Every structure is written in structure tokens, then in C-alpha cells.
Amino acid sequence: TYINAFFLCVSLFRLKDLEVTELGDSDVHVKMLAAPINPADINMIQGTYAILSPLPAVGGNEGVGEVLEVGRRVTALKPGDWVIPGSTGLGTWRTQGVFPEEMLLKVPSDIPVLCAATLSVNPCTAYRMLTDFETLAPGDSIIQNAANSGVGQAVIQIAKASGIKTINVVRDRPDFPKLVERLMALGADHVITEEMLRKPEMKDIFKSIPKPRLALNCVGGKSTTEMLRHLQPKGTMVTYGGMAKQPVMVPVSAFIFRDVRLRGFWMTQWKKDHAQDQESLASMMDALCQLIRRGQLTTPACTEVPLQDYKAALEASMKPFTSSKQILLL
């Protein structure tokens, strides 16, 4: 039996037929259904990510598949179950694969397939950052940049479901009003450009909501510095990305006079740290799936692309001002 896989070999991309690995006693044969192209996937291809797969390798760290067959020692999964990667580096850009049971996580099959395909990275990152760094209550506010990203869209929706107000910062663009409309429809309270962070009009926002105790940074550079100015004393800024490829610049006064806290977050590391704490993982997944079922957490804006058109999907995922996630249909 042969499968199609999006194969990465140094700088060469190609679709290649691979022989399906023989099913071991503790293995699971999975038919992949859909897999997104995330920024981390691109970083891995470029060789700039913290985890790099030995080459040649199959790309993709996220996706959802259906179990076709299980080894005789597999007890937690059965044919027909839906599974997602339990860790980074699974290689999801393929039609089928045989994986060790411990590398997979069962998810309910009563949620939309694209929600399942995009569940393990962005929504989990958003959930953990909203939960682990500050104790937020209904009426509190947070501020985030890259608010139109997959994580940003998940933050807006999860915060909305919890009664938390969001101030959402995006880069200025020709279709800014359209983007504002889309983010407001998700539940955003305020959508502003990076330039607006520096203007006196920011004071008007804080007439109706409190200053944020939590800032989520995916950009770096000036965006971070300006966002930090609006953080409450003793507030926390969490950095989980660096799209501007510039350092996080923090005024000394923010440390001395306002005692702000700077933290970092990486979902891969959280999963490693909680490898023996399946209850925390199960609790998070259950909470996110409940939000999906209630219509409070939806798939990020996405474009569905057949696997054979992977080159177009890759090119689209790297274009500036992209608000639509490319999803490979497998």
C-alpha cells in the first residue's frame, strides 16, 4: 500500500508516494482528513524553529485523522475514532500514516472536521495563556497584537465566552474596516491598528473597560513596547511569537515603577511539562470542545486546498496580511 505525503528534503518540496509502515502491536493506522499550514510549520521548513525534524521528513505538526486499524496492544483507540497529534513533529501532511499510540490524542467526532484539524495548536495556546498567567474575572480586559492570527481569533472567542474584554491590535491594511467587522463578529470589543496604540484616543477605550492585566505578544519590536504602556501595574505580558523578527523592547520604568512581568509561552513545552498530567490536557480539550459545540469557538478563517495544490497553499500562507489559514484536504 502506498500513500501520498508532502515530502520535505532540504529545500526541495515534492509530493511523493511512500510505502505504509507495517502495523506494530502498539501502533495505529490513521487516514488523515485535514491538516493546516501554521507559521511554526514554515519555520521548521526554514530551519529556524526550536524543533527540527531530521531530513527527509514529512511536514505538518497539526491535523485530524480517522483511525483505520489498531495494533493488538492498543486499548484507548478503535477504528472510526478521530485523533490529533499529541506532540510536535508527527508529519501530518500525508494521506495516511502509522503512528505509535502514545503520539495520538483522541478527539470527539461530533465537532466540525476543520475545528478538529486546528484544535491542538492555536486554541490550546489561547486557552493556556488566558488561564495560566493571570486570574481573570468577567469584566477584566486583555490586550493582544496579531489579533487576526489563528491564536488571536481563538483568544477573542474564548475571552468572550468568559466575559473578558479584548483590545485587539492589528497592522493597518487596505481592508482594515472589513477586518474590524470580522473580528467584532467573533466577539472583539475593540480593534485598533498598531499606530493607534500611540494616540491619545486610547484613553477613550479605558473609560468603559479597565486597563488590561494581561498582554499577549506575537509580534515584538515597537508593537510590544507600545502595547506594554497600557498594561496595569503588576500586569503580565506573555510572548508566544515574534512575527516582526525584532527584540522585545521594554522601558526600564515599566519594570521599576509598574513592576510588570514578562513571560514566555510555547505550547510544545507545556505538553512536555504535562506529559504525566493527562487530567490537565483532557480538561483543556473538553473545555475547548464544549465551546465548539456551543458555537462559541469556530474554525479560524481558512481556505481549503487539495493536497496536490500544496505549492499554492504554501505560497498563500507566507503572504503578508494573510488572515486565512491554509488547510490541506487529505
mmCIF file with all atom_site columns, C-alpha atoms in Angstrom, residues 5 20 36 38 161 168 242 270 281:
data_model
loop_
_atom_site.group_PDB
_atom_site.id
_atom_site.type_symbol
_atom_site.label_atom_id
_atom_site.label_alt_id
_atom_site.label_comp_id
_atom_site.label_asym_id
_atom_site.label_entity_id
_atom_site.label_seq_id
_atom_site.pdbx_PDB_ins_code
_atom_site.Cartn_x
_atom_site.Cartn_y
_atom_site.Cartn_z
_atom_site.occupancy
_atom_site.B_iso_or_equiv
_atom_site.pdbx_formal_charge
_atom_site.auth_seq_id
_atom_site.auth_comp_id
_atom_site.auth_asym_id
_atom_site.auth_atom_id
_atom_site.pdbx_PDB_model_num
ATOM 1 C CA . ALA A 1 5   ? 2.852   12.603 1.517  1.00 0.00 ? 5   ALA A CA 1
ATOM 2 C CA . VAL A 1 20  ? 2.805   2.482  4.580  1.00 0.00 ? 20  VAL A CA 1
ATOM 3 C CA . PRO A 1 36  ? -3.369  23.205 8.402  1.00 0.00 ? 36  PRO A CA 1
ATOM 4 C CA . ASN A 1 38  ? 0.878   27.031 10.532 1.00 0.00 ? 38  ASN A CA 1
ATOM 5 C CA . ALA A 1 161 ? -17.273 33.209 26.426 1.00 0.00 ? 161 ALA A CA 1
ATOM 6 C CA . ASN A 1 168 ? -7.173  43.713 19.608 1.00 0.00 ? 168 ASN A CA 1
ATOM 7 C CA . GLY A 1 242 ? 7.974   37.169 17.069 1.00 0.00 ? 242 GLY A CA 1
ATOM 8 C CA . TRP A 1 270 ? 3.644   22.920 28.018 1.00 0.00 ? 270 TRP A CA 1
ATOM 9 C CA . LEU A 1 281 ? -4.761  18.016 28.953 1.00 0.00 ? 281 LEU A CA 1
#
